[in-house]
PDB file of C-alpha atoms and ligand atoms in Angstrom:
ATOM      1  CA  UNK A   1      60.922  84.652  41.408  1.00 70.00           C
ATOM      2  CA  UNK A   2      60.224  84.475  37.662  1.00 82.00           C
ATOM      3  CA  UNK A   3      63.425  84.472  35.646  1.00 87.00           C
ATOM      4  CA  UNK A   4      63.603  87.131  32.894  1.00 91.00           C
ATOM      5  CA  UNK A   5      63.544  85.718  29.356  1.00 93.00           C
ATOM      6  CA  UNK A   6      66.986  87.055  28.459  1.00 94.00           C
ATOM      7  CA  UNK A   7      68.607  85.033  31.261  1.00 96.00           C
ATOM      8  CA  UNK A   8      66.737  81.829  30.367  1.00 95.00           C
ATOM      9  CA  UNK A   9      67.566  82.201  26.671  1.00 94.00           C
ATOM     10  CA  UNK A  10      71.240  82.995  27.342  1.00 96.00           C
ATOM     11  CA  UNK A  11      71.611  80.061  29.746  1.00 96.00           C
ATOM     12  CA  UNK A  12      69.946  77.585  27.391  1.00 96.00           C
ATOM     13  CA  UNK A  13      72.105  78.728  24.484  1.00 95.00           C
ATOM     14  CA  UNK A  14      75.398  78.460  26.405  1.00 97.00           C
ATOM     15  CA  UNK A  15      74.377  75.138  27.973  1.00 97.00           C
ATOM     16  CA  UNK A  16      74.018  73.641  24.517  1.00 96.00           C
ATOM     17  CA  UNK A  17      77.340  75.058  23.267  1.00 96.00           C
ATOM     18  CA  UNK A  18      79.459  74.775  26.388  1.00 97.00           C
ATOM     19  CA  UNK A  19      81.628  71.832  25.246  1.00 97.00           C
ATOM     20  CA  UNK A  20      82.336  73.452  21.883  1.00 96.00           C
ATOM     21  CA  UNK A  21      83.093  76.818  23.519  1.00 95.00           C
ATOM     22  CA  UNK A  22      85.557  75.129  25.885  1.00 97.00           C
ATOM     23  CA  UNK A  23      87.303  73.472  22.921  1.00 96.00           C
ATOM     24  CA  UNK A  24      87.665  76.841  21.179  1.00 93.00           C
ATOM     25  CA  UNK A  25      89.559  78.164  24.192  1.00 93.00           C
ATOM     26  CA  UNK A  26      91.498  75.001  24.993  1.00 92.00           C
ATOM     27  CA  UNK A  27      94.717  77.021  24.504  1.00 91.00           C
ATOM     28  CA  UNK A  28      93.506  79.733  26.854  1.00 91.00           C
ATOM     29  CA  UNK A  29      94.305  83.276  25.688  1.00 95.00           C
ATOM     30  CA  UNK A  30      97.524  82.415  23.819  1.00 94.00           C
ATOM     31  CA  UNK A  31      96.300  84.281  20.715  1.00 94.00           C
ATOM     32  CA  UNK A  32      95.166  87.364  22.684  1.00 97.00           C
ATOM     33  CA  UNK A  33      98.305  89.225  23.869  1.00 97.00           C
ATOM     34  CA  UNK A  34      96.531  92.563  24.349  1.00 98.00           C
ATOM     35  CA  UNK A  35      93.769  90.942  26.403  1.00 98.00           C
ATOM     36  CA  UNK A  36      96.435  89.237  28.519  1.00 98.00           C
ATOM     37  CA  UNK A  37      98.173  92.604  28.984  1.00 98.00           C
ATOM     38  CA  UNK A  38      94.990  94.122  30.433  1.00 98.00           C
ATOM     39  CA  UNK A  39      94.371  91.049  32.610  1.00 98.00           C
ATOM     40  CA  UNK A  40      97.977  91.299  33.837  1.00 98.00           C
ATOM     41  CA  UNK A  41      97.533  94.985  34.737  1.00 98.00           C
ATOM     42  CA  UNK A  42      94.240  94.155  36.491  1.00 98.00           C
ATOM     43  CA  UNK A  43      95.982  91.419  38.506  1.00 98.00           C
ATOM     44  CA  UNK A  44      98.846  93.767  39.436  1.00 98.00           C
ATOM     45  CA  UNK A  45      96.413  96.433  40.692  1.00 98.00           C
ATOM     46  CA  UNK A  46      94.364  93.915  42.704  1.00 98.00           C
ATOM     47  CA  UNK A  47      97.477  92.428  44.304  1.00 98.00           C
ATOM     48  CA  UNK A  48      98.874  95.906  45.093  1.00 97.00           C
ATOM     49  CA  UNK A  49      95.568  96.752  46.769  1.00 95.00           C
ATOM     50  CA  UNK A  50      95.791  93.760  49.141  1.00 95.00           C
ATOM     51  CA  UNK A  51      94.890  90.872  46.836  1.00 95.00           C
ATOM     52  CA  UNK A  52      91.294  90.353  47.947  1.00 97.00           C
ATOM     53  CA  UNK A  53      89.106  87.689  46.296  1.00 98.00           C
ATOM     54  CA  UNK A  54      88.322  88.145  42.614  1.00 98.00           C
ATOM     55  CA  UNK A  55      85.148  86.978  40.859  1.00 98.00           C
ATOM     56  CA  UNK A  56      85.214  86.118  37.155  1.00 98.00           C
ATOM     57  CA  UNK A  57      81.559  86.839  36.333  1.00 98.00           C
ATOM     58  CA  UNK A  58      80.281  84.981  33.307  1.00 98.00           C
ATOM     59  CA  UNK A  59      83.369  82.787  33.523  1.00 98.00           C
ATOM     60  CA  UNK A  60      82.275  80.283  30.878  1.00 98.00           C
ATOM     61  CA  UNK A  61      84.529  77.186  30.995  1.00 98.00           C
ATOM     62  CA  UNK A  62      86.849  78.874  33.488  1.00 98.00           C
ATOM     63  CA  UNK A  63      89.949  79.337  31.304  1.00 98.00           C
ATOM     64  CA  UNK A  64      90.317  82.998  32.341  1.00 98.00           C
ATOM     65  CA  UNK A  65      89.594  82.215  36.011  1.00 98.00           C
ATOM     66  CA  UNK A  66      92.494  79.786  35.743  1.00 98.00           C
ATOM     67  CA  UNK A  67      94.690  82.493  34.181  1.00 98.00           C
ATOM     68  CA  UNK A  68      93.825  84.906  37.013  1.00 98.00           C
ATOM     69  CA  UNK A  69      94.796  82.209  39.518  1.00 98.00           C
ATOM     70  CA  UNK A  70      98.143  81.771  37.715  1.00 98.00           C
ATOM     71  CA  UNK A  71      98.654  85.557  38.123  1.00 98.00           C
ATOM     72  CA  UNK A  72      98.488  85.142  41.891  1.00 98.00           C
ATOM     73  CA  UNK A  73      94.837  86.028  42.471  1.00 98.00           C
ATOM     74  CA  UNK A  74      92.314  84.280  44.711  1.00 98.00           C
ATOM     75  CA  UNK A  75      89.993  83.812  41.722  1.00 98.00           C
ATOM     76  CA  UNK A  76      86.622  82.080  41.512  1.00 98.00           C
ATOM     77  CA  UNK A  77      84.033  81.895  38.746  1.00 98.00           C
ATOM     78  CA  UNK A  78      80.279  82.454  38.418  1.00 98.00           C
ATOM     79  CA  UNK A  79      78.215  81.636  35.333  1.00 98.00           C
ATOM     80  CA  UNK A  80      74.559  81.329  34.377  1.00 98.00           C
ATOM     81  CA  UNK A  81      75.191  78.077  32.528  1.00 98.00           C
ATOM     82  CA  UNK A  82      75.307  74.858  34.552  1.00 98.00           C
ATOM     83  CA  UNK A  83      77.116  73.142  31.668  1.00 98.00           C
ATOM     84  CA  UNK A  84      79.829  75.819  31.632  1.00 98.00           C
ATOM     85  CA  UNK A  85      80.258  75.473  35.388  1.00 98.00           C
ATOM     86  CA  UNK A  86      80.467  71.664  35.145  1.00 98.00           C
ATOM     87  CA  UNK A  87      83.261  71.979  32.553  1.00 98.00           C
ATOM     88  CA  UNK A  88      85.096  74.589  34.635  1.00 98.00           C
ATOM     89  CA  UNK A  89      84.911  72.399  37.761  1.00 98.00           C
ATOM     90  CA  UNK A  90      86.156  69.340  35.860  1.00 98.00           C
ATOM     91  CA  UNK A  91      89.097  71.312  34.412  1.00 97.00           C
ATOM     92  CA  UNK A  92      90.056  73.013  37.703  1.00 98.00           C
ATOM     93  CA  UNK A  93      88.676  71.089  40.695  1.00 98.00           C
ATOM     94  CA  UNK A  94      90.976  73.173  42.910  1.00 98.00           C
ATOM     95  CA  UNK A  95      89.145  76.425  42.074  1.00 98.00           C
ATOM     96  CA  UNK A  96      85.642  77.553  43.136  1.00 98.00           C
ATOM     97  CA  UNK A  97      82.925  77.825  40.494  1.00 98.00           C
ATOM     98  CA  UNK A  98      79.231  78.339  41.022  1.00 98.00           C
ATOM     99  CA  UNK A  99      76.076  78.859  39.013  1.00 98.00           C
ATOM    100  CA  UNK A 100      74.621  82.364  39.367  1.00 98.00           C
ATOM    101  CA  UNK A 101      73.652  85.544  37.584  1.00 98.00           C
ATOM    102  CA  UNK A 102      75.369  88.902  37.493  1.00 98.00           C
ATOM    103  CA  UNK A 103      71.949  90.495  37.907  1.00 97.00           C
ATOM    104  CA  UNK A 104      71.683  89.218  41.528  1.00 97.00           C
ATOM    105  CA  UNK A 105      74.974  87.929  42.879  1.00 98.00           C
ATOM    106  CA  UNK A 106      75.173  85.657  45.897  1.00 98.00           C
ATOM    107  CA  UNK A 107      78.228  87.608  47.081  1.00 98.00           C
ATOM    108  CA  UNK A 108      78.439  89.864  50.139  1.00 98.00           C
ATOM    109  CA  UNK A 109      78.646  93.655  49.984  1.00 98.00           C
ATOM    110  CA  UNK A 110      82.195  95.005  49.663  1.00 98.00           C
ATOM    111  CA  UNK A 111      83.734  91.537  49.825  1.00 98.00           C
ATOM    112  CA  UNK A 112      85.797  91.458  46.608  1.00 98.00           C
ATOM    113  CA  UNK A 113      89.126  92.960  45.587  1.00 98.00           C
ATOM    114  CA  UNK A 114      88.321  92.513  41.905  1.00 98.00           C
ATOM    115  CA  UNK A 115      85.576  91.770  39.401  1.00 98.00           C
ATOM    116  CA  UNK A 116      86.199  90.599  35.860  1.00 98.00           C
ATOM    117  CA  UNK A 117      83.353  90.560  33.331  1.00 98.00           C
ATOM    118  CA  UNK A 118      84.905  89.387  30.074  1.00 98.00           C
ATOM    119  CA  UNK A 119      82.385  89.316  27.203  1.00 97.00           C
ATOM    120  CA  UNK A 120      79.645  88.474  29.689  1.00 98.00           C
ATOM    121  CA  UNK A 121      77.708  91.783  29.741  1.00 98.00           C
ATOM    122  CA  UNK A 122      77.052  91.391  26.005  1.00 97.00           C
ATOM    123  CA  UNK A 123      73.749  89.533  26.461  1.00 96.00           C
ATOM    124  CA  UNK A 124      72.313  92.017  28.963  1.00 97.00           C
ATOM    125  CA  UNK A 125      69.542  94.172  27.475  1.00 96.00           C
ATOM    126  CA  UNK A 126      70.604  97.843  27.537  1.00 96.00           C
ATOM    127  CA  UNK A 127      67.904  98.834  30.044  1.00 96.00           C
ATOM    128  CA  UNK A 128      69.241  96.193  32.505  1.00 96.00           C
ATOM    129  CA  UNK A 129      72.924  97.172  32.257  1.00 97.00           C
ATOM    130  CA  UNK A 130      72.751  99.790  35.077  1.00 97.00           C
ATOM    131  CA  UNK A 131      71.468  97.144  37.519  1.00 97.00           C
ATOM    132  CA  UNK A 132      74.318  94.764  36.587  1.00 98.00           C
ATOM    133  CA  UNK A 133      76.862  97.556  37.085  1.00 98.00           C
ATOM    134  CA  UNK A 134      75.248  98.387  40.456  1.00 98.00           C
ATOM    135  CA  UNK A 135      75.838  94.728  41.472  1.00 98.00           C
ATOM    136  CA  UNK A 136      79.524  95.017  40.484  1.00 98.00           C
ATOM    137  CA  UNK A 137      79.770  98.178  42.600  1.00 98.00           C
ATOM    138  CA  UNK A 138      77.978  96.549  45.566  1.00 98.00           C
ATOM    139  CA  UNK A 139      80.232  93.463  45.768  1.00 98.00           C
ATOM    140  CA  UNK A 140      83.544  95.330  45.371  1.00 98.00           C
ATOM    141  CA  UNK A 141      85.397  96.679  48.384  1.00 98.00           C
ATOM    142  CA  UNK A 142      86.340 100.380  48.213  1.00 97.00           C
ATOM    143  CA  UNK A 143      89.443 100.592  46.011  1.00 97.00           C
ATOM    144  CA  UNK A 144      88.533  97.265  44.339  1.00 98.00           C
ATOM    145  CA  UNK A 145      89.091  96.917  40.608  1.00 98.00           C
ATOM    146  CA  UNK A 146      86.727  96.124  37.754  1.00 98.00           C
ATOM    147  CA  UNK A 147      87.832  94.943  34.310  1.00 98.00           C
ATOM    148  CA  UNK A 148      85.278  94.719  31.503  1.00 98.00           C
ATOM    149  CA  UNK A 149      85.766  93.413  27.972  1.00 98.00           C
ATOM    150  CA  UNK A 150      83.153  93.651  25.246  1.00 98.00           C
ATOM    151  CA  UNK A 151      82.582  94.234  21.542  1.00 97.00           C
ATOM    152  CA  UNK A 152      82.426  98.010  21.022  1.00 97.00           C
ATOM    153  CA  UNK A 153      81.127 100.566  18.571  1.00 93.00           C
ATOM    154  CA  UNK A 154      81.969 104.206  18.003  1.00 88.00           C
ATOM    155  CA  UNK A 155      78.642 105.946  17.446  1.00 87.00           C
ATOM    156  CA  UNK A 156      78.030 108.073  20.575  1.00 85.00           C
ATOM    157  CA  UNK A 157      74.369 108.486  19.581  1.00 88.00           C
ATOM    158  CA  UNK A 158      73.777 104.742  20.122  1.00 90.00           C
ATOM    159  CA  UNK A 159      74.723 103.468  23.608  1.00 92.00           C
ATOM    160  CA  UNK A 160      74.137  99.896  22.438  1.00 94.00           C
ATOM    161  CA  UNK A 161      73.750  98.154  19.108  1.00 92.00           C
ATOM    162  CA  UNK A 162      72.470  94.594  18.810  1.00 92.00           C
ATOM    163  CA  UNK A 163      74.362  92.128  16.633  1.00 87.00           C
ATOM    164  CA  UNK A 164      73.767  88.595  15.474  1.00 79.00           C
ATOM    165  CA  UNK A 165      76.069  86.837  17.886  1.00 72.00           C
ATOM    166  CA  UNK A 166      76.305  83.103  17.130  1.00 74.00           C
ATOM    167  CA  UNK A 167      74.953  82.051  20.535  1.00 78.00           C
ATOM    168  CA  UNK A 168      72.192  84.472  21.587  1.00 81.00           C
ATOM    169  CA  UNK A 169      71.097  88.068  20.983  1.00 89.00           C
ATOM    170  CA  UNK A 170      74.013  90.274  21.963  1.00 94.00           C
ATOM    171  CA  UNK A 171      74.846  93.958  22.211  1.00 96.00           C
ATOM    172  CA  UNK A 172      78.016  95.853  21.495  1.00 96.00           C
ATOM    173  CA  UNK A 173      78.452  98.908  23.606  1.00 97.00           C
ATOM    174  CA  UNK A 174      79.683 102.416  23.086  1.00 97.00           C
ATOM    175  CA  UNK A 175      82.755 102.571  25.327  1.00 97.00           C
ATOM    176  CA  UNK A 176      82.097 106.142  26.516  1.00 97.00           C
ATOM    177  CA  UNK A 177      78.550 105.142  27.463  1.00 96.00           C
ATOM    178  CA  UNK A 178      79.843 102.214  29.543  1.00 98.00           C
ATOM    179  CA  UNK A 179      82.441 104.439  31.231  1.00 97.00           C
ATOM    180  CA  UNK A 180      79.830 107.136  31.953  1.00 97.00           C
ATOM    181  CA  UNK A 181      77.449 104.642  33.591  1.00 97.00           C
ATOM    182  CA  UNK A 182      80.259 103.324  35.784  1.00 98.00           C
ATOM    183  CA  UNK A 183      81.737 106.678  36.799  1.00 98.00           C
ATOM    184  CA  UNK A 184      78.190 107.769  37.689  1.00 97.00           C
ATOM    185  CA  UNK A 185      78.084 104.879  40.180  1.00 97.00           C
ATOM    186  CA  UNK A 186      81.349 105.895  41.836  1.00 96.00           C
ATOM    187  CA  UNK A 187      84.023 104.169  39.765  1.00 98.00           C
ATOM    188  CA  UNK A 188      87.121 105.980  38.507  1.00 98.00           C
ATOM    189  CA  UNK A 189      88.419 104.964  35.098  1.00 98.00           C
ATOM    190  CA  UNK A 190      92.097 103.943  35.099  1.00 98.00           C
ATOM    191  CA  UNK A 191      92.635 102.778  31.529  1.00 98.00           C
ATOM    192  CA  UNK A 192      90.950 101.591  28.401  1.00 98.00           C
ATOM    193  CA  UNK A 193      92.235  99.630  25.443  1.00 98.00           C
ATOM    194  CA  UNK A 194      90.421  99.263  22.148  1.00 97.00           C
ATOM    195  CA  UNK A 195      91.944  96.681  19.850  1.00 98.00           C
ATOM    196  CA  UNK A 196      91.218  95.507  16.324  1.00 97.00           C
ATOM    197  CA  UNK A 197      89.400  92.188  15.934  1.00 96.00           C
ATOM    198  CA  UNK A 198      91.380  89.030  15.246  1.00 95.00           C
ATOM    199  CA  UNK A 199      90.579  87.125  12.052  1.00 92.00           C
ATOM    200  CA  UNK A 200      88.576  84.633  14.097  1.00 88.00           C
ATOM    201  CA  UNK A 201      86.409  87.392  15.616  1.00 90.00           C
ATOM    202  CA  UNK A 202      83.470  89.460  14.384  1.00 87.00           C
ATOM    203  CA  UNK A 203      84.709  92.623  12.578  1.00 90.00           C
ATOM    204  CA  UNK A 204      84.115  94.944  15.517  1.00 94.00           C
ATOM    205  CA  UNK A 205      86.527  96.807  17.791  1.00 96.00           C
ATOM    206  CA  UNK A 206      87.073  95.053  21.138  1.00 97.00           C
ATOM    207  CA  UNK A 207      87.212  97.236  24.251  1.00 98.00           C
ATOM    208  CA  UNK A 208      88.718  96.647  27.685  1.00 98.00           C
ATOM    209  CA  UNK A 209      87.942  99.171  30.419  1.00 98.00           C
ATOM    210  CA  UNK A 210      89.713  99.085  33.787  1.00 98.00           C
ATOM    211  CA  UNK A 211      88.209 101.010  36.720  1.00 98.00           C
ATOM    212  CA  UNK A 212      88.482 101.230  40.488  1.00 98.00           C
ATOM    213  CA  UNK A 213      85.673 101.745  43.009  1.00 98.00           C
ATOM    214  CA  UNK A 214      86.278 105.061  44.703  1.00 94.00           C
ATOM    215  CA  UNK A 215      86.807 104.865  48.469  1.00 83.00           C
ATOM    216  CA  UNK A 216      84.151 106.638  50.596  1.00 75.00           C
ATOM    217  CA  UNK A 217      84.692 110.428  50.777  1.00 73.00           C
TER     218      UNK A 217
HETATM  219  C1  SAM B 301      80.977  84.965  25.491  1.00 89.67           C
HETATM  220  S1  SAM B 301      80.984  83.967  26.920  1.00 89.67           S
HETATM  221  C2  SAM B 301      82.456  84.575  27.753  1.00 89.67           C
HETATM  222  C3  SAM B 301      83.099  83.520  28.642  1.00 89.67           C
HETATM  223  C4  SAM B 301      84.424  83.950  29.269  1.00 89.67           C
HETATM  224  N1  SAM B 301      84.230  85.084  30.168  1.00 89.67           N
HETATM  225  C5  SAM B 301      85.449  84.303  28.220  1.00 89.67           C
HETATM  226  O1  SAM B 301      86.089  85.351  28.364  1.00 89.67           O
HETATM  227  O2  SAM B 301      85.635  83.529  27.282  1.00 89.67           O
HETATM  228  C6  SAM B 301      79.693  84.689  27.909  1.00 89.67           C
HETATM  229  C7  SAM B 301      79.460  83.933  29.212  1.00 89.67           C
HETATM  230  O3  SAM B 301      78.726  84.784  30.086  1.00 89.67           O
HETATM  231  C8  SAM B 301      77.721  84.032  30.699  1.00 89.67           C
HETATM  232  N2  SAM B 301      76.655  84.962  31.091  1.00 89.67           N
HETATM  233  C9  SAM B 301      75.883  85.732  30.288  1.00 89.67           C
HETATM  234  N3  SAM B 301      75.032  86.469  31.012  1.00 89.67           N
HETATM  235  C10 SAM B 301      75.272  86.159  32.319  1.00 89.67           C
HETATM  236  C11 SAM B 301      74.710  86.574  33.565  1.00 89.67           C
HETATM  237  N4  SAM B 301      73.696  87.448  33.619  1.00 89.67           N
HETATM  238  N5  SAM B 301      75.228  86.059  34.700  1.00 89.67           N
HETATM  239  C12 SAM B 301      76.226  85.153  34.674  1.00 89.67           C
HETATM  240  N6  SAM B 301      76.783  84.702  33.525  1.00 89.67           N
HETATM  241  C13 SAM B 301      76.311  85.205  32.368  1.00 89.67           C
HETATM  242  C14 SAM B 301      77.300  83.009  29.648  1.00 89.67           C
HETATM  243  O4  SAM B 301      76.629  81.900  30.223  1.00 89.67           O
HETATM  244  C15 SAM B 301      78.637  82.662  29.024  1.00 89.67           C
HETATM  245  O5  SAM B 301      79.268  81.586  29.669  1.00 89.67           O
END
């Protein structure tokens, strides 16, 4: 199958920057207490629901996969970039990491208790976002939890707005638009958090949205 340009471009860009990206997050999420709070709530919900396997999709160098593991989850990572996956495997040989794309996951239907997509939907062209969300819905078990993080914007008239991300073309999303797409697929929203950017980040709001896949009626 021919790979879409946006996947090839994103992979190539992250391959070339993987070592530098890993260095930037060598201290994990120490400087991100609100992000850790949402990840902690996500982990609590997944464990309370039976603690099924959790996939960190677009895991980069695996620092958040490692955090999820430390929170008691059976966490593994998937990323487009072979270089990112090589770094993640070297850092945590005890965890499972594999190369793959969120657009077509090599994961069975209903097999996961949780999906995390932290800043990894940002390179998906707006017209492809519904198919990525459908993959998240497919791989989660009923009752399974989804946590998304992304750069946000407030204008409801614009579902997505492109910005000059340092790595590759990226989109920040209107949070209501994201929530509407997901509830339309059968997710129920549990919480959202919109925080101010840190000094080191682009001057955009940062959104976390936590949802659960509704059980069959
Ligand atoms: C901004 S980094 C975020 C890394 C990590 N999740 C974090 O929180 O720091 C985006 C990552 O998503 C990956 N990515 C982007 N699109 C992807 C896709 N369609 N499938 C899998 N990984 C993807 C990139 O290769 C990159 O490693």
